[in-house]
Amino acid sequence: MPDVLVLNGPNLNLLGTRKPEVYGTTTLADLEDLCRRTAGDLGLDAVCRQSNHEGQIIDWIHEFGAAQQAGTCVGAVYNPGAHTHTSIAIHDAIEGAQLRVIEVHISNVHRREPFRHHSYVSPVAAGTIVGLGVHGYALALHALSQGS
Ligand code: DQA
């Protein structure tokens, strides 16, 4: 089965306890289980990664971009957390590695503070899903399985 990367950026290890009124009560472990089950139903093997460190995330983007070029990975479901709004380095990594990315945000960033309205990731993403809670990850997996 081809791989699909499920990548979560900084602070998403705190899911379940961090601002539950915004991000809900699902933990990262529960979310990753949901992604593994959904991916399995779609004939994909979910490889789940989370880091609070930009360099580590860039290394994984390079690694899975190469796997995609080699035909062993269909792309990534990626919640960049606050890197969304700050990181040109992550924008460049996705573009450079040519990794197919569906950008997911649990909350509707456009209804929140103005500094969350701009994304450095969206211009290099195949698509974006915002504000649908953890269900957004499942929708993104479906999109990648269809070749989006
Ligand atoms: C987030 C939105 C970001 O603005 C925030 O920094 C996060 C989570 C979301 O999933 O809604 O860490 O990406």
PDB file of N, CA and C in Angstrom, residues 5 18 25 32 45 48-49 51 53 56 60 70 80 84 90 92 94 96 98-99 106 110 124-126 131 137:
ATOM      1  N   LEU A   5       1.593  10.691   4.225  1.00  0.00           N
ATOM      2  CA  LEU A   5       2.138  11.335   5.428  1.00  0.00           C
ATOM      3  C   LEU A   5       1.052  12.163   6.107  1.00  0.00           C
ATOM      4  N   ARG A  18      -5.360  21.613  24.906  1.00  0.00           N
ATOM      5  CA  ARG A  18      -5.089  23.001  24.528  1.00  0.00           C
ATOM      6  C   ARG A  18      -6.354  23.634  23.945  1.00  0.00           C
ATOM      7  N   THR A  25     -11.680  18.160  21.815  1.00  0.00           N
ATOM      8  CA  THR A  25     -11.134  17.320  22.884  1.00  0.00           C
ATOM      9  C   THR A  25     -10.430  16.072  22.352  1.00  0.00           C
ATOM     10  N   GLU A  32      -4.507  10.475  15.216  1.00  0.00           N
ATOM     11  CA  GLU A  32      -3.656   9.612  14.378  1.00  0.00           C
ATOM     12  C   GLU A  32      -4.319   8.258  14.142  1.00  0.00           C
ATOM     13  N   ASP A  45      -1.423   3.657   3.590  1.00  0.00           N
ATOM     14  CA  ASP A  45      -0.780   3.419   4.875  1.00  0.00           C
ATOM     15  C   ASP A  45      -0.394   4.790   5.461  1.00  0.00           C
ATOM     16  N   CYS A  48       2.317   8.716  10.538  1.00  0.00           N
ATOM     17  CA  CYS A  48       1.960   9.896  11.338  1.00  0.00           C
ATOM     18  C   CYS A  48       3.189  10.477  12.019  1.00  0.00           C
ATOM     19  N   ARG A  49       3.410  11.774  11.831  1.00  0.00           N
ATOM     20  CA  ARG A  49       4.547  12.452  12.437  1.00  0.00           C
ATOM     21  C   ARG A  49       4.081  13.779  13.041  1.00  0.00           C
ATOM     22  N   SER A  51       6.032  17.258  15.105  1.00  0.00           N
ATOM     23  CA  SER A  51       7.209  17.860  15.730  1.00  0.00           C
ATOM     24  C   SER A  51       6.946  19.329  16.052  1.00  0.00           C
ATOM     25  N   HIS A  53       9.570  21.265  15.972  1.00  0.00           N
ATOM     26  CA  HIS A  53      10.826  21.822  15.461  1.00  0.00           C
ATOM     27  C   HIS A  53      10.784  21.959  13.936  1.00  0.00           C
ATOM     28  N   GLN A  56      13.155  19.711  11.746  1.00  0.00           N
ATOM     29  CA  GLN A  56      12.700  18.317  11.663  1.00  0.00           C
ATOM     30  C   GLN A  56      11.568  18.175  10.644  1.00  0.00           C
ATOM     31  N   TRP A  60      11.403  15.987   7.073  1.00  0.00           N
ATOM     32  CA  TRP A  60      10.341  15.025   6.694  1.00  0.00           C
ATOM     33  C   TRP A  60       9.710  15.426   5.367  1.00  0.00           C
ATOM     34  N   ALA A  70       9.367   8.816  -6.006  1.00  0.00           N
ATOM     35  CA  ALA A  70       9.685   7.399  -6.241  1.00  0.00           C
ATOM     36  C   ALA A  70       8.425   6.544  -6.373  1.00  0.00           C
ATOM     37  N   PRO A  80       0.201  22.717   9.652  1.00  0.00           N
ATOM     38  CA  PRO A  80       1.477  23.355  10.028  1.00  0.00           C
ATOM     39  C   PRO A  80       1.414  24.142  11.332  1.00  0.00           C
ATOM     40  N   THR A  84       2.311  27.932   9.782  1.00  0.00           N
ATOM     41  CA  THR A  84       1.474  28.412   8.672  1.00  0.00           C
ATOM     42  C   THR A  84       1.713  29.894   8.410  1.00  0.00           C
ATOM     43  N   ILE A  90       9.329  26.625   5.318  1.00  0.00           N
ATOM     44  CA  ILE A  90       8.435  25.482   5.051  1.00  0.00           C
ATOM     45  C   ILE A  90       7.767  25.642   3.682  1.00  0.00           C
ATOM     46  N   ASP A  92       9.175  26.992   1.144  1.00  0.00           N
ATOM     47  CA  ASP A  92      10.224  26.626   0.183  1.00  0.00           C
ATOM     48  C   ASP A  92      10.479  25.118   0.165  1.00  0.00           C
ATOM     49  N   ILE A  94       8.279  22.653   0.753  1.00  0.00           N
ATOM     50  CA  ILE A  94       7.191  21.975   0.020  1.00  0.00           C
ATOM     51  C   ILE A  94       7.371  22.176  -1.475  1.00  0.00           C
ATOM     52  N   GLY A  96      10.187  22.996  -3.026  1.00  0.00           N
ATOM     53  CA  GLY A  96      11.441  22.380  -3.490  1.00  0.00           C
ATOM     54  C   GLY A  96      11.324  20.871  -3.603  1.00  0.00           C
ATOM     55  N   GLN A  98       8.551  19.289  -3.962  1.00  0.00           N
ATOM     56  CA  GLN A  98       7.369  19.008  -4.796  1.00  0.00           C
ATOM     57  C   GLN A  98       6.431  18.006  -4.128  1.00  0.00           C
ATOM     58  N   LEU A  99       6.307  18.152  -2.801  1.00  0.00           N
ATOM     59  CA  LEU A  99       5.397  17.270  -2.055  1.00  0.00           C
ATOM     60  C   LEU A  99       3.961  17.756  -2.238  1.00  0.00           C
ATOM     61  N   ILE A 106      -7.710  22.787  12.017  1.00  0.00           N
ATOM     62  CA  ILE A 106      -8.855  22.329  12.798  1.00  0.00           C
ATOM     63  C   ILE A 106      -9.849  23.473  12.994  1.00  0.00           C
ATOM     64  N   HIS A 110      -9.827  31.915   9.556  1.00  0.00           N
ATOM     65  CA  HIS A 110     -10.304  33.192   9.003  1.00  0.00           C
ATOM     66  C   HIS A 110     -11.287  33.908   9.931  1.00  0.00           C
ATOM     67  N   VAL A 124       1.507  26.828  -1.917  1.00  0.00           N
ATOM     68  CA  VAL A 124       2.200  25.631  -2.409  1.00  0.00           C
ATOM     69  C   VAL A 124       1.419  24.353  -2.047  1.00  0.00           C
ATOM     70  N   ALA A 125       0.179  24.524  -1.607  1.00  0.00           N
ATOM     71  CA  ALA A 125      -0.673  23.370  -1.280  1.00  0.00           C
ATOM     72  C   ALA A 125      -1.586  23.053  -2.468  1.00  0.00           C
ATOM     73  N   ALA A 126      -1.933  21.760  -2.587  1.00  0.00           N
ATOM     74  CA  ALA A 126      -2.903  21.370  -3.616  1.00  0.00           C
ATOM     75  C   ALA A 126      -4.291  21.849  -3.223  1.00  0.00           C
ATOM     76  N   GLY A 131     -11.473  24.706   9.511  1.00  0.00           N
ATOM     77  CA  GLY A 131     -12.659  24.937  10.333  1.00  0.00           C
ATOM     78  C   GLY A 131     -13.594  23.750  10.488  1.00  0.00           C
ATOM     79  N   TYR A 137      -9.075  16.217   8.480  1.00  0.00           N
ATOM     80  CA  TYR A 137      -7.983  15.291   8.124  1.00  0.00           C
ATOM     81  C   TYR A 137      -8.523  14.140   7.276  1.00  0.00           C
TER      82      TYR A 137
END
